[in-house]
Amino acid sequence: MTLLQAILHATAFRSPLLRTLVPTVALAYGVQAAVAVPSIAAKTETYYDLSGSLTYLSCTAFSLFLPYLRARSAGYITGGLTEYLSAPGPGQGAWFWRQAVLSAAVGLWATRLGTYLFQRIKADGHDSRFDSIRNSPGKFLGAFFAQATWVSLCLLPVIGVNALPRAAFALTRIEKVTTKIPTAISASPYWTDILGIALFVFGIGVEIVADRQKSQWVTEKKEKKHDEDFLTRGLWSKSRHPNYFGESTLWTGIAVAAGGLLVRNSAQVGLGLGGVSGKIAVLSMCAVSPAFVTFLLLKVSGVPLSENKYDKRYGDRKDYQQWKENTPMFVPKLF
């Protein structure tokens, strides 16, 4: 038995959702543990953020491929992933573009942010967040496992969509589950698809622009083109943390698109769910993602660390106090 066959056998749960969710979460913790060991030994956080992005990429790809690998292993399909995603079975709609689009959205975000953060720490040489835990193996390991938890919770909507098996909507199977055949999922976008993708594009756009404005500001300061102590231009004049607002918004978009699909009867049957409890379960899965991201940004590692640092440095300055008073902390002011 190969390693892949062993994994498929060990995670062959009755629930299609658990078949993808459990091994994907296990992979997240495995990747983080693999990076944590050498990082703790070297007492360096250089690869911490980069490993987070790599975990997002690997878990997203794994959750996308896993149902295909199960189908291929069972002999249900002999072609490649493209055929699996594009050739619907009896009674199915050609809806698989949603899996590819949401997975690509996560991949785009993770690649961009991971590259940006890695370049930043290479330039700075350290990350002040780790000053108090870098020399404590237990606390440092906890940071990596916390990152695995972050990845797992944020990816819940995408894992749910990717967990939908290709054969789940075949009429022969649906007839055994319910006396009323659910309407096949449409290949045309639902309004939740449009809204979700629009929110994602808007959110990642805000995050990219905000990060670029800050990078340019830092570069200009190093080149002595200005002597400003804190950034108040561009999007940073509309919000004190526009990059965090953008990140919260893009995950909200992914959750909206995924939730709009997973509450539909055909998707519920595909995941082995049903009734009000099934809809509540998938909506909760989707809501956890942006809620957890926003909680982290507002209460844990984002806004509090930044605000406390700048308050200590410039809290007694009138220009800083005026900027804080006139600039919203999170949601940008439009006018």
mmCIF file of C-alpha atoms in Angstrom:
data_model
loop_
_atom_site.group_PDB
_atom_site.id
_atom_site.type_symbol
_atom_site.label_atom_id
_atom_site.label_comp_id
_atom_site.label_asym_id
_atom_site.label_seq_id
_atom_site.Cartn_x
_atom_site.Cartn_y
_atom_site.Cartn_z
ATOM 1 C CA MET A 1 0.000 0.000 0.000
ATOM 2 C CA THR A 2 1.429 3.377 -1.027
ATOM 3 C CA LEU A 3 1.454 6.410 1.271
ATOM 4 C CA LEU A 4 -1.348 7.997 -0.749
ATOM 5 C CA GLN A 5 -3.474 4.869 -0.520
ATOM 6 C CA ALA A 6 -2.827 4.708 3.223
ATOM 7 C CA ILE A 7 -3.959 8.330 3.640
ATOM 8 C CA LEU A 8 -7.069 7.760 1.547
ATOM 9 C CA HIS A 9 -7.911 4.621 3.516
ATOM 10 C CA ALA A 10 -7.306 6.223 6.923
ATOM 11 C CA THR A 11 -9.523 9.201 6.068
ATOM 12 C CA ALA A 12 -12.316 7.333 4.283
ATOM 13 C CA PHE A 13 -15.044 8.791 6.481
ATOM 14 C CA ARG A 14 -18.704 8.434 5.594
ATOM 15 C CA SER A 15 -18.988 12.200 5.359
ATOM 16 C CA PRO A 16 -17.514 13.655 2.131
ATOM 17 C CA LEU A 17 -16.781 16.830 4.083
ATOM 18 C CA LEU A 18 -14.683 15.038 6.703
ATOM 19 C CA ARG A 19 -12.843 13.087 3.997
ATOM 20 C CA THR A 20 -11.310 16.351 2.826
ATOM 21 C CA LEU A 21 -11.389 18.457 5.993
ATOM 22 C CA VAL A 22 -9.501 16.116 8.336
ATOM 23 C CA PRO A 23 -6.468 15.379 6.113
ATOM 24 C CA THR A 24 -6.239 19.024 5.018
ATOM 25 C CA VAL A 25 -6.125 20.276 8.605
ATOM 26 C CA ALA A 26 -3.584 17.562 9.445
ATOM 27 C CA LEU A 27 -1.436 18.787 6.561
ATOM 28 C CA ALA A 28 -1.556 22.353 7.908
ATOM 29 C CA TYR A 29 -0.173 21.267 11.274
ATOM 30 C CA GLY A 30 2.355 18.985 9.599
ATOM 31 C CA VAL A 31 3.792 21.746 7.410
ATOM 32 C CA GLN A 32 4.012 24.142 10.337
ATOM 33 C CA ALA A 33 5.712 21.536 12.524
ATOM 34 C CA ALA A 34 8.234 20.831 9.761
ATOM 35 C CA VAL A 35 9.167 24.523 9.549
ATOM 36 C CA ALA A 36 9.013 25.065 13.317
ATOM 37 C CA VAL A 37 11.742 22.552 14.192
ATOM 38 C CA PRO A 38 14.623 24.206 12.274
ATOM 39 C CA SER A 39 13.303 27.696 13.072
ATOM 40 C CA ILE A 40 13.326 26.974 16.804
ATOM 41 C CA ALA A 41 16.791 25.440 16.562
ATOM 42 C CA ALA A 42 18.131 28.495 14.720
ATOM 43 C CA LYS A 43 16.075 30.936 16.823
ATOM 44 C CA THR A 44 14.866 32.721 13.717
ATOM 45 C CA GLU A 45 11.459 33.887 12.547
ATOM 46 C CA THR A 46 12.659 34.571 9.006
ATOM 47 C CA TYR A 47 10.517 31.858 7.459
ATOM 48 C CA TYR A 48 7.487 32.150 9.726
ATOM 49 C CA ASP A 49 5.239 34.244 7.476
ATOM 50 C CA LEU A 50 6.516 32.532 4.346
ATOM 51 C CA SER A 51 5.649 29.149 5.845
ATOM 52 C CA GLY A 52 2.142 30.438 6.509
ATOM 53 C CA SER A 53 1.688 31.260 2.841
ATOM 54 C CA LEU A 54 3.129 27.908 1.790
ATOM 55 C CA THR A 55 0.701 26.192 4.151
ATOM 56 C CA TYR A 56 -2.208 28.047 2.564
ATOM 57 C CA LEU A 57 -1.026 27.044 -0.904
ATOM 58 C CA SER A 58 -0.386 23.396 -0.055
ATOM 59 C CA CYS A 59 -3.640 22.928 1.879
ATOM 60 C CA THR A 60 -5.726 24.614 -0.808
ATOM 61 C CA ALA A 61 -4.170 22.500 -3.559
ATOM 62 C CA PHE A 62 -4.500 19.358 -1.447
ATOM 63 C CA SER A 63 -8.191 19.956 -0.746
ATOM 64 C CA LEU A 64 -8.783 20.586 -4.454
ATOM 65 C CA PHE A 65 -6.967 17.436 -5.577
ATOM 66 C CA LEU A 66 -8.107 15.057 -2.827
ATOM 67 C CA PRO A 67 -11.649 14.272 -4.091
ATOM 68 C CA TYR A 68 -10.158 13.719 -7.552
ATOM 69 C CA LEU A 69 -7.528 11.362 -6.122
ATOM 70 C CA ARG A 70 -10.226 9.417 -4.291
ATOM 71 C CA ALA A 71 -12.313 9.114 -7.453
ATOM 72 C CA ARG A 72 -9.299 8.025 -9.478
ATOM 73 C CA SER A 73 -8.196 5.531 -6.818
ATOM 74 C CA ALA A 74 -11.690 4.022 -6.776
ATOM 75 C CA GLY A 75 -11.734 3.789 -10.568
ATOM 76 C CA TYR A 76 -14.571 6.298 -11.015
ATOM 77 C CA ILE A 77 -12.453 8.407 -13.347
ATOM 78 C CA THR A 78 -9.388 7.693 -15.462
ATOM 79 C CA GLY A 79 -8.569 11.157 -16.808
ATOM 80 C CA GLY A 80 -6.765 14.098 -15.264
ATOM 81 C CA LEU A 81 -7.918 16.838 -12.910
ATOM 82 C CA THR A 82 -9.113 19.011 -15.796
ATOM 83 C CA GLU A 83 -11.509 16.297 -16.908
ATOM 84 C CA TYR A 84 -12.655 15.785 -13.332
ATOM 85 C CA LEU A 85 -13.490 19.458 -12.892
ATOM 86 C CA SER A 86 -15.048 20.049 -16.297
ATOM 87 C CA ALA A 87 -16.994 16.904 -17.231
ATOM 88 C CA PRO A 88 -20.163 16.654 -15.125
ATOM 89 C CA GLY A 89 -21.836 13.356 -14.496
ATOM 90 C CA PRO A 90 -25.518 12.524 -15.036
ATOM 91 C CA GLY A 91 -27.799 15.127 -13.539
ATOM 92 C CA GLN A 92 -24.962 17.540 -12.803
ATOM 93 C CA GLY A 93 -24.379 21.077 -13.902
ATOM 94 C CA ALA A 94 -20.950 22.194 -15.116
ATOM 95 C CA TRP A 95 -20.296 24.062 -11.887
ATOM 96 C CA PHE A 96 -16.738 23.093 -11.058
ATOM 97 C CA TRP A 97 -15.316 26.498 -11.980
ATOM 98 C CA ARG A 98 -16.226 27.658 -8.484
ATOM 99 C CA GLN A 99 -13.724 25.272 -6.922
ATOM 100 C CA ALA A 100 -10.990 26.457 -9.256
ATOM 101 C CA VAL A 101 -11.812 30.160 -8.814
ATOM 102 C CA LEU A 102 -11.939 30.101 -5.002
ATOM 103 C CA SER A 103 -8.767 28.011 -4.816
ATOM 104 C CA ALA A 104 -7.032 30.414 -7.199
ATOM 105 C CA ALA A 105 -8.209 33.372 -5.107
ATOM 106 C CA VAL A 106 -6.563 31.921 -2.006
ATOM 107 C CA GLY A 107 -3.451 31.104 -4.017
ATOM 108 C CA LEU A 108 -3.213 34.662 -5.351
ATOM 109 C CA TRP A 109 -3.611 36.194 -1.900
ATOM 110 C CA ALA A 110 -1.182 33.791 -0.202
ATOM 111 C CA THR A 111 1.497 34.195 -2.877
ATOM 112 C CA ARG A 112 1.340 37.984 -2.859
ATOM 113 C CA LEU A 113 1.236 38.414 0.908
ATOM 114 C CA GLY A 114 3.857 35.756 1.571
ATOM 115 C CA THR A 115 6.249 37.321 -0.917
ATOM 116 C CA TYR A 116 5.671 40.794 0.513
ATOM 117 C CA LEU A 117 6.212 39.716 4.129
ATOM 118 C CA PHE A 118 9.278 37.634 3.289
ATOM 119 C CA GLN A 119 10.883 40.532 1.440
ATOM 120 C CA ARG A 120 10.086 42.802 4.371
ATOM 121 C CA ILE A 121 11.667 40.587 7.008
ATOM 122 C CA LYS A 122 14.721 39.995 4.827
ATOM 123 C CA ALA A 123 15.143 43.764 4.610
ATOM 124 C CA ASP A 124 14.448 44.427 8.306
ATOM 125 C CA GLY A 125 16.332 41.405 9.633
ATOM 126 C CA HIS A 126 13.823 40.621 12.380
ATOM 127 C CA ASP A 127 10.172 40.781 13.415
ATOM 128 C CA SER A 128 9.442 42.545 16.702
ATOM 129 C CA ARG A 129 6.458 40.264 17.333
ATOM 130 C CA PHE A 130 8.900 37.474 18.195
ATOM 131 C CA ASP A 131 11.233 39.386 20.488
ATOM 132 C CA SER A 132 9.679 37.892 23.623
ATOM 133 C CA ILE A 133 9.234 34.312 22.361
ATOM 134 C CA ARG A 134 12.148 33.688 19.996
ATOM 135 C CA ASN A 135 14.283 32.177 22.759
ATOM 136 C CA SER A 136 11.477 30.101 24.261
ATOM 137 C CA PRO A 137 11.031 26.838 22.302
ATOM 138 C CA GLY A 138 7.588 26.171 23.761
ATOM 139 C CA LYS A 139 6.203 29.608 22.993
ATOM 140 C CA PHE A 140 7.838 29.665 19.569
ATOM 141 C CA LEU A 141 6.298 26.291 18.725
ATOM 142 C CA GLY A 142 2.963 27.624 19.937
ATOM 143 C CA ALA A 143 3.227 30.453 17.412
ATOM 144 C CA PHE A 144 3.644 27.966 14.564
ATOM 145 C CA PHE A 145 0.719 25.848 15.744
ATOM 146 C CA ALA A 146 -1.346 29.021 16.118
ATOM 147 C CA GLN A 147 -0.552 29.740 12.480
ATOM 148 C CA ALA A 148 -1.724 26.241 11.520
ATOM 149 C CA THR A 149 -4.996 26.938 13.342
ATOM 150 C CA TRP A 150 -5.301 30.272 11.522
ATOM 151 C CA VAL A 151 -4.838 28.573 8.149
ATOM 152 C CA SER A 152 -7.310 25.797 8.988
ATOM 153 C CA LEU A 153 -10.074 28.138 10.140
ATOM 154 C CA CYS A 154 -9.638 30.605 7.287
ATOM 155 C CA LEU A 155 -9.737 27.858 4.676
ATOM 156 C CA LEU A 156 -12.964 26.275 5.947
ATOM 157 C CA PRO A 157 -15.164 27.805 3.202
ATOM 158 C CA VAL A 158 -12.778 26.723 0.438
ATOM 159 C CA ILE A 159 -12.313 23.262 1.930
ATOM 160 C CA GLY A 160 -16.095 22.896 2.049
ATOM 161 C CA VAL A 161 -16.425 23.774 -1.635
ATOM 162 C CA ASN A 162 -13.498 21.585 -2.667
ATOM 163 C CA ALA A 163 -14.884 18.675 -0.627
ATOM 164 C CA LEU A 164 -17.895 18.379 -2.925
ATOM 165 C CA PRO A 165 -17.349 15.099 -4.810
ATOM 166 C CA ARG A 166 -17.975 14.996 -8.527
ATOM 167 C CA ALA A 167 -20.308 12.018 -8.247
ATOM 168 C CA ALA A 168 -22.348 13.536 -5.431
ATOM 169 C CA PHE A 169 -24.958 15.023 -7.758
ATOM 170 C CA ALA A 170 -25.581 11.985 -9.960
ATOM 171 C CA LEU A 171 -29.302 11.285 -10.181
ATOM 172 C CA THR A 172 -28.885 7.630 -9.260
ATOM 173 C CA ARG A 173 -27.397 8.613 -5.914
ATOM 174 C CA ILE A 174 -29.762 11.485 -5.218
ATOM 175 C CA GLU A 175 -32.798 9.262 -5.663
ATOM 176 C CA LYS A 176 -31.574 7.109 -2.784
ATOM 177 C CA VAL A 177 -31.295 10.101 -0.490
ATOM 178 C CA THR A 178 -34.454 12.053 -1.127
ATOM 179 C CA THR A 179 -37.717 11.697 -2.967
ATOM 180 C CA LYS A 180 -37.291 15.142 -4.443
ATOM 181 C CA ILE A 181 -34.333 15.588 -6.763
ATOM 182 C CA PRO A 182 -32.567 18.877 -5.983
ATOM 183 C CA THR A 183 -32.040 21.308 -8.817
ATOM 184 C CA ALA A 184 -28.582 20.870 -10.307
ATOM 185 C CA ILE A 185 -26.134 23.616 -9.437
ATOM 186 C CA SER A 186 -26.088 26.125 -12.254
ATOM 187 C CA ALA A 187 -22.989 26.761 -14.328
ATOM 188 C CA SER A 188 -24.029 30.424 -14.418
ATOM 189 C CA PRO A 189 -22.970 32.573 -11.464
ATOM 190 C CA TYR A 190 -25.376 33.063 -8.589
ATOM 191 C CA TRP A 191 -25.687 36.513 -7.055
ATOM 192 C CA THR A 192 -23.588 35.284 -4.134
ATOM 193 C CA ASP A 193 -20.810 34.332 -6.565
ATOM 194 C CA ILE A 194 -20.815 37.817 -8.052
ATOM 195 C CA LEU A 195 -20.947 39.557 -4.676
ATOM 196 C CA GLY A 196 -18.304 37.302 -3.152
ATOM 197 C CA ILE A 197 -15.848 37.679 -6.021
ATOM 198 C CA ALA A 198 -16.432 41.449 -6.096
ATOM 199 C CA LEU A 199 -15.678 41.702 -2.370
ATOM 200 C CA PHE A 200 -12.542 39.618 -2.820
ATOM 201 C CA VAL A 201 -11.272 41.756 -5.703
ATOM 202 C CA PHE A 202 -12.018 44.948 -3.777
ATOM 203 C CA GLY A 203 -10.411 43.634 -0.599
ATOM 204 C CA ILE A 204 -7.213 42.348 -2.161
ATOM 205 C CA GLY A 205 -6.977 45.554 -4.194
ATOM 206 C CA VAL A 206 -7.136 47.660 -1.029
ATOM 207 C CA GLU A 207 -4.563 45.442 0.678
ATOM 208 C CA ILE A 208 -2.146 45.596 -2.260
ATOM 209 C CA VAL A 209 -2.404 49.374 -2.633
ATOM 210 C CA ALA A 210 -2.021 49.936 1.114
ATOM 211 C CA ASP A 211 1.050 47.690 1.328
ATOM 212 C CA ARG A 212 2.653 49.346 -1.691
ATOM 213 C CA GLN A 213 2.022 52.810 -0.300
ATOM 214 C CA LYS A 214 3.625 51.812 2.983
ATOM 215 C CA SER A 215 6.619 50.195 1.265
ATOM 216 C CA GLN A 216 7.144 53.296 -0.852
ATOM 217 C CA TRP A 217 6.875 55.505 2.233
ATOM 218 C CA VAL A 218 9.477 53.412 4.083
ATOM 219 C CA THR A 219 11.820 53.483 1.082
ATOM 220 C CA GLU A 220 11.495 57.247 0.733
ATOM 221 C CA LYS A 221 12.181 57.672 4.444
ATOM 222 C CA LYS A 222 15.370 55.609 4.166
ATOM 223 C CA GLU A 223 16.379 57.748 1.197
ATOM 224 C CA LYS A 224 15.671 60.841 3.341
ATOM 225 C CA LYS A 225 13.039 62.140 0.939
ATOM 226 C CA HIS A 226 10.818 62.939 3.930
ATOM 227 C CA ASP A 227 11.094 63.033 7.705
ATOM 228 C CA GLU A 228 7.584 61.817 8.573
ATOM 229 C CA ASP A 229 7.340 59.462 11.548
ATOM 230 C CA PHE A 230 4.047 57.842 10.590
ATOM 231 C CA LEU A 231 2.190 57.373 7.323
ATOM 232 C CA THR A 232 -0.836 59.604 6.719
ATOM 233 C CA ARG A 233 -1.036 59.626 2.914
ATOM 234 C CA GLY A 234 -3.155 57.746 0.401
ATOM 235 C CA LEU A 235 -5.336 55.027 1.884
ATOM 236 C CA TRP A 236 -3.635 55.641 5.225
ATOM 237 C CA SER A 237 -5.428 58.980 5.364
ATOM 238 C CA LYS A 238 -8.743 57.107 5.097
ATOM 239 C CA SER A 239 -7.997 54.373 7.628
ATOM 240 C CA ARG A 240 -5.226 53.803 10.155
ATOM 241 C CA HIS A 241 -5.064 50.161 9.034
ATOM 242 C CA PRO A 242 -6.346 49.910 5.434
ATOM 243 C CA ASN A 243 -4.311 46.765 4.755
ATOM 244 C CA TYR A 244 -6.098 44.926 7.560
ATOM 245 C CA PHE A 245 -9.468 46.166 6.338
ATOM 246 C CA GLY A 246 -8.640 44.803 2.888
ATOM 247 C CA GLU A 247 -7.705 41.401 4.290
ATOM 248 C CA SER A 248 -10.903 41.146 6.310
ATOM 249 C CA THR A 249 -12.939 42.125 3.249
ATOM 250 C CA LEU A 250 -11.362 39.607 0.884
ATOM 251 C CA TRP A 251 -12.001 36.717 3.288
ATOM 252 C CA THR A 252 -15.579 37.925 3.645
ATOM 253 C CA GLY A 253 -15.884 37.696 -0.131
ATOM 254 C CA ILE A 254 -14.602 34.114 -0.184
ATOM 255 C CA ALA A 255 -17.039 33.200 2.589
ATOM 256 C CA VAL A 256 -19.996 34.769 0.762
ATOM 257 C CA ALA A 257 -19.218 32.928 -2.482
ATOM 258 C CA ALA A 258 -18.697 29.601 -0.713
ATOM 259 C CA GLY A 259 -21.709 29.963 1.556
ATOM 260 C CA GLY A 260 -23.997 30.799 -1.346
ATOM 261 C CA LEU A 261 -23.049 27.480 -2.934
ATOM 262 C CA LEU A 262 -22.925 25.220 0.103
ATOM 263 C CA VAL A 263 -26.429 26.058 1.380
ATOM 264 C CA ARG A 264 -28.028 24.810 -1.836
ATOM 265 C CA ASN A 265 -29.770 21.460 -1.621
ATOM 266 C CA SER A 266 -27.535 19.759 -4.181
ATOM 267 C CA ALA A 267 -24.421 20.824 -2.291
ATOM 268 C CA GLN A 268 -25.961 19.681 0.988
ATOM 269 C CA VAL A 269 -26.554 16.224 -0.468
ATOM 270 C CA GLY A 270 -23.020 16.182 -1.829
ATOM 271 C CA LEU A 271 -21.569 16.845 1.619
ATOM 272 C CA GLY A 272 -23.816 14.295 3.304
ATOM 273 C CA LEU A 273 -25.779 17.011 5.084
ATOM 274 C CA GLY A 274 -29.373 18.124 4.980
ATOM 275 C CA GLY A 275 -32.152 20.076 6.621
ATOM 276 C CA VAL A 276 -31.788 23.225 8.658
ATOM 277 C CA SER A 277 -28.896 21.799 10.670
ATOM 278 C CA GLY A 278 -26.895 21.164 7.503
ATOM 279 C CA LYS A 279 -27.379 24.715 6.278
ATOM 280 C CA ILE A 280 -26.457 26.110 9.684
ATOM 281 C CA ALA A 281 -23.338 23.940 9.703
ATOM 282 C CA VAL A 282 -22.007 25.193 6.363
ATOM 283 C CA LEU A 283 -22.946 28.808 7.060
ATOM 284 C CA SER A 284 -21.103 28.575 10.373
ATOM 285 C CA MET A 285 -18.065 27.119 8.601
ATOM 286 C CA CYS A 286 -18.056 29.997 6.168
ATOM 287 C CA ALA A 287 -18.682 32.672 8.804
ATOM 288 C CA VAL A 288 -15.826 31.454 11.004
ATOM 289 C CA SER A 289 -13.267 32.398 8.358
ATOM 290 C CA PRO A 290 -13.764 36.194 8.104
ATOM 291 C CA ALA A 291 -14.832 36.397 11.750
ATOM 292 C CA PHE A 292 -11.604 34.775 12.942
ATOM 293 C CA VAL A 293 -9.452 36.883 10.615
ATOM 294 C CA THR A 294 -11.132 40.079 11.775
ATOM 295 C CA PHE A 295 -10.823 39.053 15.431
ATOM 296 C CA LEU A 296 -7.092 38.408 15.031
ATOM 297 C CA LEU A 297 -6.542 41.695 13.241
ATOM 298 C CA LEU A 298 -8.580 43.809 15.652
ATOM 299 C CA LYS A 299 -7.854 42.113 18.965
ATOM 300 C CA VAL A 300 -4.657 40.049 18.776
ATOM 301 C CA SER A 301 -1.793 40.464 16.322
ATOM 302 C CA GLY A 302 -2.729 43.273 13.968
ATOM 303 C CA VAL A 303 -4.179 46.530 15.200
ATOM 304 C CA PRO A 304 -3.268 46.215 18.924
ATOM 305 C CA LEU A 305 0.449 45.644 18.279
ATOM 306 C CA SER A 306 0.664 48.483 15.783
ATOM 307 C CA GLU A 307 -1.415 50.936 17.808
ATOM 308 C CA ASN A 308 0.487 50.232 21.035
ATOM 309 C CA LYS A 309 3.838 50.679 19.305
ATOM 310 C CA TYR A 310 2.929 54.024 17.778
ATOM 311 C CA ASP A 311 1.109 55.238 20.888
ATOM 312 C CA LYS A 312 4.269 54.717 22.934
ATOM 313 C CA ARG A 313 6.383 56.562 20.393
ATOM 314 C CA TYR A 314 4.154 59.436 19.367
ATOM 315 C CA GLY A 315 1.209 59.439 21.764
ATOM 316 C CA ASP A 316 2.143 62.824 23.232
ATOM 317 C CA ARG A 317 2.380 64.557 19.847
ATOM 318 C CA LYS A 318 -0.537 66.701 18.710
ATOM 319 C CA ASP A 319 -0.184 65.789 15.025
ATOM 320 C CA TYR A 320 -0.393 62.092 15.909
ATOM 321 C CA GLN A 321 -3.367 62.662 18.205
ATOM 322 C CA GLN A 322 -5.107 64.639 15.470
ATOM 323 C CA TRP A 323 -4.492 61.898 12.899
ATOM 324 C CA LYS A 324 -5.920 59.269 15.252
ATOM 325 C CA GLU A 325 -8.929 61.417 16.046
ATOM 326 C CA ASN A 326 -9.750 62.193 12.415
ATOM 327 C CA THR A 327 -8.884 58.830 10.842
ATOM 328 C CA PRO A 328 -11.017 55.708 11.442
ATOM 329 C CA MET A 329 -9.137 52.771 12.902
ATOM 330 C CA PHE A 330 -10.444 50.115 10.502
ATOM 331 C CA VAL A 331 -13.255 50.874 8.038
ATOM 332 C CA PRO A 332 -12.050 53.674 5.722
ATOM 333 C CA LYS A 333 -13.925 56.947 5.590
ATOM 334 C CA LEU A 334 -15.158 57.619 2.074
ATOM 335 C CA PHE A 335 -15.666 61.351 2.365
#
